[in-house]
XYZ file of C-alpha atoms in Angstrom:
119
model
C -1.599 -19.089 3.905
C 0.824 -19.460 1.200
C 2.680 -16.698 0.024
C 3.170 -16.993 -3.801
C 6.833 -16.162 -4.934
C 5.543 -15.148 -8.730
C 2.763 -12.784 -10.204
C 1.901 -9.507 -8.872
C 2.399 -8.410 -5.372
C -0.010 -8.704 -3.264
C -1.633 -4.985 -2.356
C -1.723 -5.956 1.516
C 1.859 -6.075 1.072
C 2.368 -2.632 0.176
C -0.060 -1.207 2.865
C 1.411 -3.538 5.815
C 4.972 -1.758 4.531
C 3.398 2.029 4.111
C 2.042 1.382 7.357
C 5.475 -0.313 9.326
C 7.255 2.930 8.036
C 4.697 5.041 9.826
C 5.012 3.040 13.120
C 8.711 3.310 12.961
C 8.898 7.081 12.705
C 6.605 7.266 15.689
C 7.314 4.340 18.325
C 10.962 2.550 16.696
C 13.632 1.856 19.436
C 16.101 -0.421 18.768
C 16.110 -2.327 22.200
C 11.903 -1.933 23.132
C 10.227 -1.388 19.432
C 12.649 -3.059 16.883
C 11.895 -3.442 13.019
C 10.129 -6.711 13.726
C 7.935 -4.803 16.299
C 7.021 -2.030 13.656
C 6.054 -4.771 10.711
C 4.032 -7.304 13.024
C 2.013 -4.289 14.215
C 1.246 -2.842 11.014
C 0.793 -6.619 9.574
C -1.920 -7.017 12.547
C -3.744 -3.675 12.539
C -4.268 -4.192 9.169
C -5.772 -7.767 9.790
C -2.933 -10.003 7.933
C -3.934 -9.424 4.660
C -1.040 -11.637 3.298
C 1.570 -14.341 4.942
C 4.149 -12.583 7.266
C 6.320 -14.217 5.686
C 5.851 -12.106 2.474
C 6.021 -9.358 4.152
C 9.891 -10.422 5.387
C 11.083 -11.662 2.235
C 10.274 -8.252 0.622
C 11.490 -6.419 3.630
C 14.900 -8.319 4.035
C 15.176 -7.460 -0.020
C 15.682 -3.855 1.214
C 19.000 -4.420 3.254
C 22.449 -5.692 1.949
C 22.517 -9.361 3.234
C 19.192 -9.315 4.327
C 19.992 -8.902 8.031
C 16.963 -6.509 9.691
C 18.903 -7.171 13.107
C 21.843 -5.253 11.497
C 20.140 -2.689 10.207
C 17.988 -2.431 13.614
C 21.070 -2.537 15.940
C 23.628 -0.582 14.233
C 25.546 1.936 15.811
C 23.467 5.147 15.316
C 20.279 4.104 13.903
C 17.418 6.121 13.931
C 13.597 5.890 13.293
C 14.190 7.376 10.005
C 16.670 5.052 9.015
C 14.258 2.249 9.752
C 12.035 4.216 8.140
C 13.800 4.530 4.795
C 14.649 0.529 4.865
C 10.483 0.328 4.506
C 10.516 2.898 1.545
C 13.254 0.954 -0.050
C 10.814 -2.118 0.211
C 7.839 -0.440 -1.027
C 9.776 0.571 -4.303
C 11.270 -2.777 -4.470
C 7.380 -4.332 -4.638
C 6.508 -1.044 -7.132
C 9.327 -1.850 -9.035
C 8.240 -5.669 -9.439
C 4.370 -4.596 -10.080
C 5.535 -2.374 -12.472
C 7.663 -5.166 -14.277
C 4.966 -7.648 -14.217
C 1.974 -5.124 -15.500
C -0.387 -5.237 -13.257
C -1.322 -2.349 -10.967
C -1.265 -2.707 -6.734
C -4.220 -0.986 -5.419
C -3.787 0.873 -3.331
C -0.038 1.548 -3.879
C -0.608 5.453 -4.655
C -2.823 6.191 -1.758
C -2.113 7.765 1.657
C -2.122 5.296 4.762
C -3.166 6.214 7.676
C -1.428 6.182 11.036
C -2.887 2.904 12.634
C -0.214 2.365 15.164
C -2.842 0.346 17.104
C -2.890 -0.545 20.857
C -0.404 -0.837 23.353
C 2.647 -2.947 23.442
């Protein structure tokens, strides 16, 4: 599966990011369940609707310098801060969608909690 670099964002991208946000609020821990674990879990339980590389790219665009571990491992980082990274990533994806004049299906709907099975 190859992620497109141009055109409208894939609808699965917003759903994976929204799911990662929910997972972060419930499970994030800098040492045992980091930002990448949140992304991978959300991506997996949604049956991998888009290339994981596209999900990582979108998330890296949400932080200065694109270093997710720098955010994850920052002194005093909280689950809320990690969730905010996903909020920013979602906003950037939706902004790109508006600029392209297309709609991302499911972008406005609520995404149920799907933390998946045990870690």
